[in-house]
Amino acid sequence: MEARDLRSQKTIEGARLREQLAAAKDMLMETATDAGHVHARIEAMKTERLEAERYGSVSSR
């Protein structure tokens, strides 16, 4: 294989890897955002439950 062909192949491979990395970063950001929303909802539900227990709306287990 000629050096020019090898460089071209490596350039294409590098571009593919950069695309894959960008896609992985996007998925990671989406996952982190979703996790943040889930965490916030759990905290809100904990607060709601504590308030309900405080006012006797929910029986203790």
Coordinates of N, CA and C in Angstrom, one line a residue:
M1 N 0.9 -1.2 0.0 CA 0.0 0.0 0.0 C 0.9 1.2 0.0
E2 N 0.5 2.2 -0.8 CA 1.3 3.4 -0.9 C 1.1 4.3 0.4
A3 N 2.1 5.1 0.7 CA 2.0 5.9 1.8 C 0.8 6.9 1.8
R4 N 0.5 7.4 0.6 CA -0.6 8.3 0.4 C -1.9 7.6 0.7
D5 N -2.1 6.4 0.2 CA -3.3 5.6 0.4 C -3.4 5.3 1.9
L6 N -2.3 5.0 2.6 CA -2.3 4.7 4.0 C -2.8 6.0 4.8
R7 N -2.2 7.1 4.4 CA -2.6 8.4 5.1 C -4.1 8.7 4.9
S8 N -4.6 8.4 3.7 CA -6.0 8.7 3.3 C -6.9 7.7 4.2
Q9 N -6.5 6.5 4.3 CA -7.2 5.5 5.1 C -7.3 5.9 6.5
K10 N -6.1 6.4 7.0 CA -6.1 6.8 8.4 C -6.9 8.0 8.7
T11 N -6.9 8.9 7.7 CA -7.8 10.1 7.8 C -9.2 9.8 7.9
I12 N -9.7 8.8 7.0 CA -11.0 8.4 7.0 C -11.4 7.7 8.3
E13 N -10.5 6.9 8.8 CA -10.7 6.2 10.1 C -10.8 7.2 11.2
G14 N -9.9 8.2 11.2 CA -10.0 9.2 12.2 C -11.3 10.0 12.2
A15 N -11.8 10.3 11.0 CA -13.1 11.0 10.9 C -14.2 10.1 11.5
R16 N -14.2 8.8 11.2 CA -15.2 7.9 11.7 C -15.1 7.9 13.2
L17 N -13.9 7.8 13.8 CA -13.8 7.7 15.2 C -14.3 9.0 15.8
R18 N -14.0 10.2 15.2 CA -14.5 11.4 15.8 C -16.0 11.5 15.7
E19 N -16.6 11.0 14.7 CA -18.1 10.9 14.6 C -18.6 10.0 15.7
Q20 N -18.0 8.9 15.9 CA -18.5 8.0 17.0 C -18.3 8.6 18.4
L21 N -17.2 9.3 18.6 CA -17.0 10.0 19.8 C -18.0 11.1 20.1
A22 N -18.3 11.9 19.0 CA -19.4 12.9 19.1 C -20.7 12.3 19.5
A23 N -21.1 11.2 18.9 CA -22.3 10.5 19.1 C -22.4 10.0 20.6
A24 N -21.2 9.4 21.0 CA -21.2 8.9 22.4 C -21.3 10.1 23.4
K25 N -20.7 11.2 23.1 CA -20.8 12.4 24.0 C -22.2 12.9 24.1
D26 N -22.9 12.9 22.9 CA -24.3 13.3 22.9 C -25.2 12.4 23.7
M27 N -25.0 11.1 23.6 CA -25.7 10.1 24.4 C -25.4 10.2 25.9
L28 N -24.2 10.5 26.2 CA -23.8 10.7 27.6 C -24.5 11.9 28.2
M29 N -24.5 13.0 27.4 CA -25.2 14.2 27.9 C -26.7 14.0 28.1
E30 N -27.3 13.3 27.2 CA -28.7 13.0 27.3 C -29.0 12.1 28.5
T31 N -28.1 11.1 28.8 CA -28.3 10.3 29.9 C -28.1 11.0 31.2
A32 N -27.1 11.9 31.2 CA -26.9 12.8 32.4 C -28.1 13.7 32.7
T33 N -28.6 14.2 31.6 CA -29.8 15.1 31.8 C -31.0 14.3 32.3
D34 N -31.2 13.1 31.7 CA -32.3 12.3 32.2 C -32.1 11.9 33.6
A35 N -30.9 11.5 34.0 CA -30.6 11.2 35.4 C -30.9 12.3 36.3
G36 N -30.6 13.5 35.9 CA -30.9 14.7 36.7 C -32.3 14.9 37.0
H37 N -33.1 14.7 35.9 CA -34.6 14.8 36.0 C -35.2 13.7 36.9
V38 N -34.7 12.5 36.8 CA -35.1 11.4 37.7 C -34.8 11.7 39.1
H39 N -33.6 12.2 39.4 CA -33.2 12.5 40.7 C -34.1 13.6 41.3
A40 N -34.3 14.7 40.5 CA -35.2 15.7 41.0 C -36.6 15.2 41.3
R41 N -37.1 14.3 40.5 CA -38.5 13.8 40.7 C -38.5 12.9 42.0
I42 N -37.4 12.1 42.2 CA -37.3 11.3 43.4 C -37.3 12.2 44.6
E43 N -36.5 13.3 44.6 CA -36.5 14.2 45.7 C -37.8 14.8 46.0
A44 N -38.5 15.2 44.9 CA -39.8 15.8 45.1 C -40.8 14.8 45.7
M45 N -40.7 13.5 45.3 CA -41.6 12.5 45.8 C -41.3 12.2 47.3
K46 N -40.0 12.3 47.6 CA -39.6 12.1 49.0 C -40.2 13.2 49.9
T47 N -40.1 14.4 49.4 CA -40.7 15.6 50.1 C -42.2 15.5 50.3
E48 N -42.8 15.1 49.2 CA -44.3 14.9 49.2 C -44.7 13.8 50.3
R49 N -43.9 12.7 50.3 CA -44.3 11.7 51.2 C -44.0 12.1 52.7
L50 N -42.9 12.8 52.9 CA -42.7 13.3 54.3 C -43.8 14.3 54.7
E51 N -44.2 15.1 53.8 CA -45.3 16.1 54.2 C -46.6 15.3 54.4
A52 N -46.9 14.3 53.6 CA -48.1 13.5 53.8 C -48.0 12.8 55.1
E53 N -46.9 12.2 55.4 CA -46.8 11.5 56.7 C -46.9 12.4 57.9
R54 N -46.3 13.6 57.7 CA -46.4 14.6 58.8 C -47.9 15.0 59.1
Y55 N -48.7 15.1 58.1 CA -50.1 15.5 58.2 C -51.0 14.3 58.3
G56 N -50.5 13.1 58.4 CA -51.3 11.9 58.7 C -52.0 11.3 57.4
S57 N -51.6 11.8 56.3 CA -52.3 11.3 55.1 C -51.9 9.9 54.6
V58 N -50.7 9.5 55.0 CA -50.1 8.2 54.6 C -49.8 7.5 55.9
S59 N -50.2 6.2 56.0 CA -49.9 5.5 57.2 C -48.5 5.0 57.2
S60 N -47.8 4.8 58.3 CA -46.5 4.3 58.4 C -46.5 2.8 58.2
R61 N -45.4 2.3 57.6 CA -45.3 0.9 57.4 C -44.6 0.2 58.5

